[in-house]
Amino acid sequence: MARLDLQPLDAAALLAEFSRGRTTTGAVVSFSGLARDRTDGLDVRRLTLDAFPGFTEKVMAEMEAETRARFDVQDVLAIHRWGPIETGEVIVFVAVAAEHR
């Protein structure tokens, strides 16, 4: 599943929910991208990310489909924030489950 979200992401809760009940899964890996307070030597207080709902989800779904086609995975979850994002917040969360480690 790939989606956009305006709300803050709780990476620990997302990972716990994604992992729950996976008795045939040998590995779950996750990635959390965070909003930094500095970039290119400049202080950052907040980000505002634009998205094009419909188009962005279509591209995310294509990336998920490519991942499923190239790799032997059981499940994929990719969530990308948009709108106002405070420094330290999760911008993107990705989790992948596979039968083998």
Tab-separated table of C-alpha atoms in Angstrom:
chain	number	residue	atom	x	y	z
A	1	MET	CA	0.000	0.000	0.000
A	2	ALA	CA	1.247	3.472	-0.875
A	3	ARG	CA	-0.445	6.670	0.245
A	4	LEU	CA	-0.101	10.359	1.053
A	5	ASP	CA	-0.954	11.706	4.484
A	6	LEU	CA	-1.435	15.192	5.913
A	7	GLN	CA	-1.253	13.997	9.527
A	8	PRO	CA	1.942	13.385	11.531
A	9	LEU	CA	3.264	9.830	11.208
A	10	ASP	CA	4.041	7.658	14.240
A	11	ALA	CA	6.749	5.363	12.856
A	12	ALA	CA	6.721	3.035	15.880
A	13	ALA	CA	2.950	2.557	15.723
A	14	LEU	CA	3.028	2.060	11.944
A	15	LEU	CA	5.789	-0.540	12.243
A	16	ALA	CA	3.996	-2.376	15.067
A	17	GLU	CA	0.743	-2.500	13.080
A	18	PHE	CA	2.547	-3.586	9.895
A	19	SER	CA	4.388	-6.370	11.759
A	20	ARG	CA	1.421	-7.656	13.783
A	21	GLY	CA	0.334	-11.225	13.064
A	22	ARG	CA	2.957	-12.008	10.416
A	23	THR	CA	3.570	-15.658	11.277
A	24	THR	CA	4.984	-16.514	7.823
A	25	THR	CA	7.287	-13.486	7.668
A	26	GLY	CA	11.019	-13.896	8.327
A	27	ALA	CA	11.961	-10.217	8.075
A	28	VAL	CA	10.452	-6.768	8.271
A	29	VAL	CA	12.613	-3.771	7.451
A	30	SER	CA	11.601	-0.146	7.784
A	31	PHE	CA	12.870	3.308	6.952
A	32	SER	CA	11.823	6.627	8.449
A	33	GLY	CA	12.880	9.898	6.815
A	34	LEU	CA	12.895	12.882	9.180
A	35	ALA	CA	12.625	16.636	8.677
A	36	ARG	CA	15.993	18.164	9.613
A	37	ASP	CA	16.484	21.559	11.276
A	38	ARG	CA	19.337	22.455	8.927
A	39	THR	CA	19.935	22.023	5.212
A	40	ASP	CA	22.603	23.492	2.948
A	41	GLY	CA	23.899	25.469	5.943
A	42	LEU	CA	20.544	27.158	6.566
A	43	ASP	CA	18.290	26.831	9.599
A	44	VAL	CA	14.903	25.242	8.958
A	45	ARG	CA	11.909	25.694	11.254
A	46	ARG	CA	9.226	23.983	9.211
A	47	LEU	CA	8.702	22.467	5.788
A	48	THR	CA	5.656	22.741	3.611
A	49	LEU	CA	5.543	19.993	1.010
A	50	ASP	CA	3.222	20.157	-1.959
A	51	ALA	CA	1.717	17.081	-3.541
A	52	PHE	CA	-0.536	16.442	-6.474
A	53	PRO	CA	-3.131	14.006	-5.103
A	54	GLY	CA	-4.008	11.456	-7.723
A	55	PHE	CA	-0.752	11.844	-9.628
A	56	THR	CA	1.514	11.407	-6.598
A	57	GLU	CA	-0.350	8.309	-5.411
A	58	LYS	CA	-0.171	6.895	-8.938
A	59	VAL	CA	3.627	7.289	-8.989
A	60	MET	CA	3.901	5.791	-5.495
A	61	ALA	CA	1.760	2.819	-6.588
A	62	GLU	CA	4.011	2.327	-9.639
A	63	MET	CA	7.077	2.267	-7.364
A	64	GLU	CA	5.379	-0.279	-5.108
A	65	ALA	CA	4.468	-2.449	-8.111
A	66	GLU	CA	8.068	-2.308	-9.367
A	67	THR	CA	9.335	-3.350	-5.918
A	68	ARG	CA	6.930	-6.301	-5.838
A	69	ALA	CA	7.971	-7.339	-9.373
A	70	ARG	CA	11.722	-7.119	-8.724
A	71	PHE	CA	11.914	-8.578	-5.227
A	72	ASP	CA	10.318	-11.507	-3.416
A	73	VAL	CA	8.344	-9.485	-0.856
A	74	GLN	CA	5.124	-10.270	0.942
A	75	ASP	CA	3.961	-6.734	1.610
A	76	VAL	CA	4.925	-3.085	1.242
A	77	LEU	CA	3.755	0.018	3.100
A	78	ALA	CA	4.899	3.480	1.957
A	79	ILE	CA	3.461	6.678	3.397
A	80	HIS	CA	4.646	10.174	2.448
A	81	ARG	CA	3.647	13.324	4.307
A	82	TRP	CA	2.643	16.531	2.650
A	83	GLY	CA	1.525	19.914	3.909
A	84	PRO	CA	3.190	21.580	6.923
A	85	ILE	CA	5.836	19.438	8.645
A	86	GLU	CA	7.758	20.437	11.757
A	87	THR	CA	11.451	19.630	12.125
A	88	GLY	CA	11.977	16.248	13.731
A	89	GLU	CA	8.742	14.850	12.306
A	90	VAL	CA	8.638	11.818	10.037
A	91	ILE	CA	8.289	12.816	6.369
A	92	VAL	CA	8.298	9.343	4.862
A	93	PHE	CA	7.791	5.862	6.308
A	94	VAL	CA	8.448	2.662	4.366
A	95	ALA	CA	8.148	-0.933	5.597
A	96	VAL	CA	8.688	-4.142	3.657
A	97	ALA	CA	7.946	-7.708	4.731
A	98	ALA	CA	9.551	-10.827	3.232
A	99	GLU	CA	9.391	-14.524	3.959
A	100	HIS	CA	13.181	-14.871	4.119
A	101	ARG	CA	15.683	-12.706	5.889
